CSV table of N, CA, C and O in Angstrom, one decimal:
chain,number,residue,atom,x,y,z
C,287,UNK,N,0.8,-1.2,0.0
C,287,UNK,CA,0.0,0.0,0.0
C,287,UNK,C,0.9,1.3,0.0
C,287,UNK,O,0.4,2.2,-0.7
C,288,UNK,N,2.1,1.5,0.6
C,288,UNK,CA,3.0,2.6,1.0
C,288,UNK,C,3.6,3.0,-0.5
C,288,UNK,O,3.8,4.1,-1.0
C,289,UNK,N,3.8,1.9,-0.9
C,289,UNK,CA,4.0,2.1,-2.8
C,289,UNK,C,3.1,2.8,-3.8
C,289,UNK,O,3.3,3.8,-4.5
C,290,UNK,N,1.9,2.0,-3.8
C,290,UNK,CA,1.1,2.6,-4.2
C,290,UNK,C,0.6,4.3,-4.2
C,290,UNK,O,0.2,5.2,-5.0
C,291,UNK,N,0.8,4.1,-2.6
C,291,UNK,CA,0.6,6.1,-2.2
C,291,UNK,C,1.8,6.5,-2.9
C,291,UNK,O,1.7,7.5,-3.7
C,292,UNK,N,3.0,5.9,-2.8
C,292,UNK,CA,3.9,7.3,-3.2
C,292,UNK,C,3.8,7.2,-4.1
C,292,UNK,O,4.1,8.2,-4.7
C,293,UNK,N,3.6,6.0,-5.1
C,293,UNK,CA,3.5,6.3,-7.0
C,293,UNK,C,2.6,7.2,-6.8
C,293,UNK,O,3.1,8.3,-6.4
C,294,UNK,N,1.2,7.2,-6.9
C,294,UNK,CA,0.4,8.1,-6.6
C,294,UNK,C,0.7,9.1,-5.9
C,294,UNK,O,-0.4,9.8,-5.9
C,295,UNK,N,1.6,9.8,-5.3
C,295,UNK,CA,1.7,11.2,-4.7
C,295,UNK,C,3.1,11.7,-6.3
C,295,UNK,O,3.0,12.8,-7.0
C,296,UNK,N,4.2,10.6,-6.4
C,296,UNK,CA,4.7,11.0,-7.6
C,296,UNK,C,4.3,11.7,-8.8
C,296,UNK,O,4.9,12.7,-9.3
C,297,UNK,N,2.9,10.8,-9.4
C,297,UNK,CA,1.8,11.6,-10.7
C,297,UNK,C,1.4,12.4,-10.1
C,297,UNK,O,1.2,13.5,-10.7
C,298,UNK,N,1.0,12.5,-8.8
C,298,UNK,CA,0.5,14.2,-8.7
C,298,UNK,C,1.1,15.4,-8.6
C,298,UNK,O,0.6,16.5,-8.7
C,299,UNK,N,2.6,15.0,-8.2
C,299,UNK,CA,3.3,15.8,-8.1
C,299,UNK,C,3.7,16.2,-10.0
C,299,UNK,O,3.3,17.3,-10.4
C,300,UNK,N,4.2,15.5,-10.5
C,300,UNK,CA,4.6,15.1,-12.2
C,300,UNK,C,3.5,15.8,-12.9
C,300,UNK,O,4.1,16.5,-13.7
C,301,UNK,N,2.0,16.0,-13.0
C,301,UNK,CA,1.2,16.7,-13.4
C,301,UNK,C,1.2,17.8,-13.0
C,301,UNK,O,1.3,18.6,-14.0
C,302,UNK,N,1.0,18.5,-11.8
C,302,UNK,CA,1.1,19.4,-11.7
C,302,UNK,C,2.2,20.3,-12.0
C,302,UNK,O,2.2,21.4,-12.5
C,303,UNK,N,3.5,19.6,-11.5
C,303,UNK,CA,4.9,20.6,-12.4
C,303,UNK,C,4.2,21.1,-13.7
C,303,UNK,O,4.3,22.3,-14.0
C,304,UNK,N,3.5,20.4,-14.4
C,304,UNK,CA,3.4,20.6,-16.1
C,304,UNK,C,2.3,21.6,-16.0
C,304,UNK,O,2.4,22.7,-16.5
C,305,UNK,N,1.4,21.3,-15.4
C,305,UNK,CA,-0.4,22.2,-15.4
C,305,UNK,C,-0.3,23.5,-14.5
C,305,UNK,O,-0.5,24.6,-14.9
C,306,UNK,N,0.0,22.9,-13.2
C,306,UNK,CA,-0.2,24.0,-11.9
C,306,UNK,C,0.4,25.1,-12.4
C,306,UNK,O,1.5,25.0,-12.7
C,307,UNK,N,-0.3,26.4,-12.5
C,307,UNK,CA,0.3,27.5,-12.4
C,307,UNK,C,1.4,27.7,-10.9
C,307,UNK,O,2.6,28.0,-10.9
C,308,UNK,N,0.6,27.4,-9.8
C,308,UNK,CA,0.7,27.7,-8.3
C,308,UNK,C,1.7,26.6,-8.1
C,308,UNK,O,2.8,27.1,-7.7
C,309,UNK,N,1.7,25.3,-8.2
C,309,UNK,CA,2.9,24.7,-8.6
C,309,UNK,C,4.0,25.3,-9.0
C,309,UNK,O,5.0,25.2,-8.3
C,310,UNK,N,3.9,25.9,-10.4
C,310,UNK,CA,5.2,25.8,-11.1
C,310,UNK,C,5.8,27.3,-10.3
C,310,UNK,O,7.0,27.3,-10.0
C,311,UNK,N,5.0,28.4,-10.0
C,311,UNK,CA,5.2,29.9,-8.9
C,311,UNK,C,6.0,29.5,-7.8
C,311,UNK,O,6.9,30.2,-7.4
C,312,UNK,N,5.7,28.3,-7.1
C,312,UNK,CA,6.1,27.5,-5.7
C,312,UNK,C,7.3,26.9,-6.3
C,312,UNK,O,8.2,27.1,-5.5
C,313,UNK,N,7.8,26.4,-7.2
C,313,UNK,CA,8.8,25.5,-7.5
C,313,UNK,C,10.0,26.7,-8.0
C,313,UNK,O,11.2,26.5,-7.6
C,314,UNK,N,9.8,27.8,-8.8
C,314,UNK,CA,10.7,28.8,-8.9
C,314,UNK,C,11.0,29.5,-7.7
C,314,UNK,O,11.9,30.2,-7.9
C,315,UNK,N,10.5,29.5,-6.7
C,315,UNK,CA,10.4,30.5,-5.4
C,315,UNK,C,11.6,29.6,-4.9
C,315,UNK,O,12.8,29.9,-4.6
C,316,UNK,N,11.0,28.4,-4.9
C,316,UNK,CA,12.0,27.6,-4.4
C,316,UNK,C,13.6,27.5,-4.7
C,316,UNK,O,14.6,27.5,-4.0
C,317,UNK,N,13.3,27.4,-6.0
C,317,UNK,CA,14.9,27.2,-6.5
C,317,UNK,C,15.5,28.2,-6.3
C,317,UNK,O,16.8,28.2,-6.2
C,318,UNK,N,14.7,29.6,-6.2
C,318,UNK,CA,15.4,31.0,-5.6
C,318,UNK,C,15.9,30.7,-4.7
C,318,UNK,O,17.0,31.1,-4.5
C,319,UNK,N,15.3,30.0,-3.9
C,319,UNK,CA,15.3,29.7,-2.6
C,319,UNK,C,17.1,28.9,-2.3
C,319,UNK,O,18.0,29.4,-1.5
C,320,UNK,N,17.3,28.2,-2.8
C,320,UNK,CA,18.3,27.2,-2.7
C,320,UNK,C,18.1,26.1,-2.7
C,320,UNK,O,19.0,25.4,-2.1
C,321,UNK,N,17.2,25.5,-3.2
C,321,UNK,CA,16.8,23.9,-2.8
C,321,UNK,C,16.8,23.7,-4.2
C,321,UNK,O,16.7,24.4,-5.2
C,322,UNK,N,16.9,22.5,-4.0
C,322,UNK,CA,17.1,21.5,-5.1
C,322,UNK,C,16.0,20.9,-5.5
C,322,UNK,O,15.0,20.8,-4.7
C,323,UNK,N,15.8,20.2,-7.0
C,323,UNK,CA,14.8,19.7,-7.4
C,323,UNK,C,14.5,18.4,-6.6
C,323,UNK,O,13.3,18.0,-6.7
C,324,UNK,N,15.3,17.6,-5.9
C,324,UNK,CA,14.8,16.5,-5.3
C,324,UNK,C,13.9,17.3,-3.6
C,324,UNK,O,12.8,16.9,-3.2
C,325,UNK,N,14.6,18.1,-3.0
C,325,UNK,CA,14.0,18.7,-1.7
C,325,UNK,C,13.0,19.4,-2.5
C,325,UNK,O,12.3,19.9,-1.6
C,326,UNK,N,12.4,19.9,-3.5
C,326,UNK,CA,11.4,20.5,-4.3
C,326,UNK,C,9.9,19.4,-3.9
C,326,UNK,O,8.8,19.6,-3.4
C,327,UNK,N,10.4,18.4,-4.4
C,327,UNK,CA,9.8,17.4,-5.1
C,327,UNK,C,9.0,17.0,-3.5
C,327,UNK,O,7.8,16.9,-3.1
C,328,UNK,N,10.1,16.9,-2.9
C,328,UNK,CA,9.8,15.8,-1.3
C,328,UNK,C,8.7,16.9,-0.7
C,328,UNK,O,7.5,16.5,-0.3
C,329,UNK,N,9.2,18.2,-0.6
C,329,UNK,CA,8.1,19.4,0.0
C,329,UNK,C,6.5,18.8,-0.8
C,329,UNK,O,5.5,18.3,-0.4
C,330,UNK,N,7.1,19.2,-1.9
C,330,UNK,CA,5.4,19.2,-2.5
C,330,UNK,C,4.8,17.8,-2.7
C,330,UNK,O,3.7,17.7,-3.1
C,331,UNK,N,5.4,16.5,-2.3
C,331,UNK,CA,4.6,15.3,-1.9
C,331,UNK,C,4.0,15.2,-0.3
C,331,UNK,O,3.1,14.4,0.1
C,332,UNK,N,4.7,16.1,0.4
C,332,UNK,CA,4.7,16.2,1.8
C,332,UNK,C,3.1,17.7,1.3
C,332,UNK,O,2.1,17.0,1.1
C,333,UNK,N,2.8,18.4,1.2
C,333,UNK,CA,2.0,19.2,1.2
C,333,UNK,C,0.3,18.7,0.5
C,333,UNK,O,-0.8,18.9,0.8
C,334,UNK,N,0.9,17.8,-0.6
C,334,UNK,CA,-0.1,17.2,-1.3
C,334,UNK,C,-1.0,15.9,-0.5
C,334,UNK,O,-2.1,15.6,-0.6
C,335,UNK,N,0.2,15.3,0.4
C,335,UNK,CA,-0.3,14.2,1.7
C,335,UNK,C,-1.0,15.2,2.3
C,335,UNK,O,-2.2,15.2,2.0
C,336,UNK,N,-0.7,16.0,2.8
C,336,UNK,CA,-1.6,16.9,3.8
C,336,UNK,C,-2.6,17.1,3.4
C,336,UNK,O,-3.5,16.9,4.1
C,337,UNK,N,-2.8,17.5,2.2
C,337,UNK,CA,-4.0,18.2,1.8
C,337,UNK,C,-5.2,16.6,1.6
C,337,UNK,O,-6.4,16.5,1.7
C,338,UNK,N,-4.5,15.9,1.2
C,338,UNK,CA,-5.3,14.8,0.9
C,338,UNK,C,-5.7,13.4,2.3
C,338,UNK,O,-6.6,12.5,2.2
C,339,UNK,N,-4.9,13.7,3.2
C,339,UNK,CA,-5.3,13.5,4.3
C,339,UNK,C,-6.5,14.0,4.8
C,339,UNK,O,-7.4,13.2,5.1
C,340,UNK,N,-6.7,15.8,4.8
C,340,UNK,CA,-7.5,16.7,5.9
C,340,UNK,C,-8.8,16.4,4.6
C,340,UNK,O,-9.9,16.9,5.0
C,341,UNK,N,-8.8,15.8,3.2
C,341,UNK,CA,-10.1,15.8,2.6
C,341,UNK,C,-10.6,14.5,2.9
C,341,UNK,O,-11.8,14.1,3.1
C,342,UNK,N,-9.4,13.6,3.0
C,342,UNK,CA,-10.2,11.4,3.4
C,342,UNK,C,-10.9,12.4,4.8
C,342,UNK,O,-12.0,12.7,4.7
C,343,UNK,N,-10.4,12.7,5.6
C,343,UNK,CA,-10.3,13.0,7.6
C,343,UNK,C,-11.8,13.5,7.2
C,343,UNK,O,-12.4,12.8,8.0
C,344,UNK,N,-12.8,14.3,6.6
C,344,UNK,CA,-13.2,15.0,6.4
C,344,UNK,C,-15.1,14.4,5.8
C,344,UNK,O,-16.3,14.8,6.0
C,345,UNK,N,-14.2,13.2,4.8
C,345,UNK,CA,-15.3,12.6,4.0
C,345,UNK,C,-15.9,12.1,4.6
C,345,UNK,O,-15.6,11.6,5.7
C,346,UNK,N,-17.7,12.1,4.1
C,346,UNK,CA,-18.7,11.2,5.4
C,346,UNK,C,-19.0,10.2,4.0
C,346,UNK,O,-19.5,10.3,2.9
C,347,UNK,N,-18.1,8.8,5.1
C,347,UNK,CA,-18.5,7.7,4.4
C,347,UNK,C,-19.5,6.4,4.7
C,347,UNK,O,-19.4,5.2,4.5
C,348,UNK,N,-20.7,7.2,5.4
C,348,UNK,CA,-22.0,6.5,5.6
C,348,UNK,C,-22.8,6.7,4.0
C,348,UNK,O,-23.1,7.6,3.3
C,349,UNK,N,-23.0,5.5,3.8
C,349,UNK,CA,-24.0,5.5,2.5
C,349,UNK,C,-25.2,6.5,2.6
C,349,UNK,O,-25.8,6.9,3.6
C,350,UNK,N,-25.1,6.9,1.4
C,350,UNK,CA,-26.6,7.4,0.7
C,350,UNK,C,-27.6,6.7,0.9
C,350,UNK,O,-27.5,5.6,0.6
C,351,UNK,N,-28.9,7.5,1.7
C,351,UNK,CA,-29.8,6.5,1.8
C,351,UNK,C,-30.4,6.6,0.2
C,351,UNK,O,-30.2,7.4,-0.7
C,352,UNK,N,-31.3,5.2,0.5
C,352,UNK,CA,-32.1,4.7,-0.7
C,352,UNK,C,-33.4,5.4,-1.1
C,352,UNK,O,-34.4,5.5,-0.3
C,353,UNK,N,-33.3,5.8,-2.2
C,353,UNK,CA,-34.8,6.5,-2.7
C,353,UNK,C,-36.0,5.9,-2.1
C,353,UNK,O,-36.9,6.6,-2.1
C,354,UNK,N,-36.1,5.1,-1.8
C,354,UNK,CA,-37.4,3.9,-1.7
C,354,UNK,C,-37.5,4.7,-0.1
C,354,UNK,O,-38.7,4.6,0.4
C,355,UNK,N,-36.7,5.3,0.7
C,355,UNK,CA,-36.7,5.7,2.2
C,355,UNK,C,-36.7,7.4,2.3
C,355,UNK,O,-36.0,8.1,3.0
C,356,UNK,N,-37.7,7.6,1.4
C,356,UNK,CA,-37.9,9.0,1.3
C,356,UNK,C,-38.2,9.9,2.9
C,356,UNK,O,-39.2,9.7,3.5
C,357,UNK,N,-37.3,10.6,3.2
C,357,UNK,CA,-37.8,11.9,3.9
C,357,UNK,C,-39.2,12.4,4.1
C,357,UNK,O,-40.0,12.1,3.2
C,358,UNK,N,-39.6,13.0,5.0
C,358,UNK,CA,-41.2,13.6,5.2
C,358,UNK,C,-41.3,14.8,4.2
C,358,UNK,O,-40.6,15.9,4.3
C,359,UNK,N,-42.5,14.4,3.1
C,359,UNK,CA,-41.9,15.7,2.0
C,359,UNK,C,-41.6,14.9,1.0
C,359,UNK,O,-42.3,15.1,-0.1
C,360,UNK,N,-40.6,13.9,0.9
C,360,UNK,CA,-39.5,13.3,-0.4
C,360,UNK,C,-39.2,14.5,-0.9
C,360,UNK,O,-39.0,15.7,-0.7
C,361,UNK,N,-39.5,13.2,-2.2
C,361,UNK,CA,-38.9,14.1,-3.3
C,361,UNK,C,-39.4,15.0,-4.1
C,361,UNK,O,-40.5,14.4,-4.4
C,362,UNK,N,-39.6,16.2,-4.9
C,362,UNK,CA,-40.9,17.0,-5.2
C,362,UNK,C,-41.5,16.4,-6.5
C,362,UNK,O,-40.7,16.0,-7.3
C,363,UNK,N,-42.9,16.3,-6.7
C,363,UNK,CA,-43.2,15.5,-7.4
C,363,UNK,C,-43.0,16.6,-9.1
C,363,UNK,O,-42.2,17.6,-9.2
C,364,UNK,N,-43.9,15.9,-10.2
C,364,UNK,CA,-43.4,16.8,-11.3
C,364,UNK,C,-44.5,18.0,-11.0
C,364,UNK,O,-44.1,19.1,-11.3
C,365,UNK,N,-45.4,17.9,-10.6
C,365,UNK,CA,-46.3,19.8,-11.1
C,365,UNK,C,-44.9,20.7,-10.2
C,365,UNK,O,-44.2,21.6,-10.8
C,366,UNK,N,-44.6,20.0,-8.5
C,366,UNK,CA,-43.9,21.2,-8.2
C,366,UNK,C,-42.6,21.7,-9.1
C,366,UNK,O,-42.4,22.9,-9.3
C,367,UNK,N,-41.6,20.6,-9.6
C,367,UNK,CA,-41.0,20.8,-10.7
C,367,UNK,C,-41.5,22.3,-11.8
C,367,UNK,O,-41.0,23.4,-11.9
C,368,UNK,N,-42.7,21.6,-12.5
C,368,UNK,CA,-43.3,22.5,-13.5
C,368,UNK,C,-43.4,21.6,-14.2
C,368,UNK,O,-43.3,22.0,-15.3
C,369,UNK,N,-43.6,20.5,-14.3
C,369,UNK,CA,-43.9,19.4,-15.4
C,369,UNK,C,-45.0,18.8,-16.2
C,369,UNK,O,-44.9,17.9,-17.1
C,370,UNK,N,-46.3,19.6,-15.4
C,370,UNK,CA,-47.4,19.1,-15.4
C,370,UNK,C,-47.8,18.2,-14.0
C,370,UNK,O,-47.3,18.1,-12.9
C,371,UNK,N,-49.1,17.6,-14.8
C,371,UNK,CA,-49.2,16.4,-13.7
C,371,UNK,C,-48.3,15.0,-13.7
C,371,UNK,O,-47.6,14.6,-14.7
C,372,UNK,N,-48.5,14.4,-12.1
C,372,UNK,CA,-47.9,13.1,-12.2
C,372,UNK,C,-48.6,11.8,-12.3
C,372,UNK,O,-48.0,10.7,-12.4
């Protein structure tokens, strides 16, 4: 599994060099900075865990209930729509 994440933090990192504006702004600040393309790289897989950490930490992974268990109210029928009748 620890593989899998860091290939996966690798393409995210690998895409964004190419797309990210805010990426590529962050990666020249950097090299102003004095760091090297590998301490470049390690920052922005370390920032991209964070950020994808605080969104799993965050997710509500209780199922959707089932249409058949409609709410008081449900769902609006078609006139309220504007559809006509149902």
């Amino acid at each position: 599994m620890a593989t899998a994440n860091s290939n996966a933090l690798h393409t995210i990192v690998t895409t964004r060099l190419r797309i990210d504006p805010r990426t590529v702004d962050y990666v020249a600040r950097r090299t102003a900075g004095g760091k090297s393309r590998p301490e470049i790289r390690r920052c922005l897989k370390r920032y991209i865990a964070r950020d994808l950490f605080r969104l799993l930490e965050h997710h509500d992974t209780r199922p959707a209930p089932h249409p058949d268990h409609r709410s008081p109210g449900g769902y609006p029928d078609n006139t309220e729509l504007g559809l006509g009748r149902t």
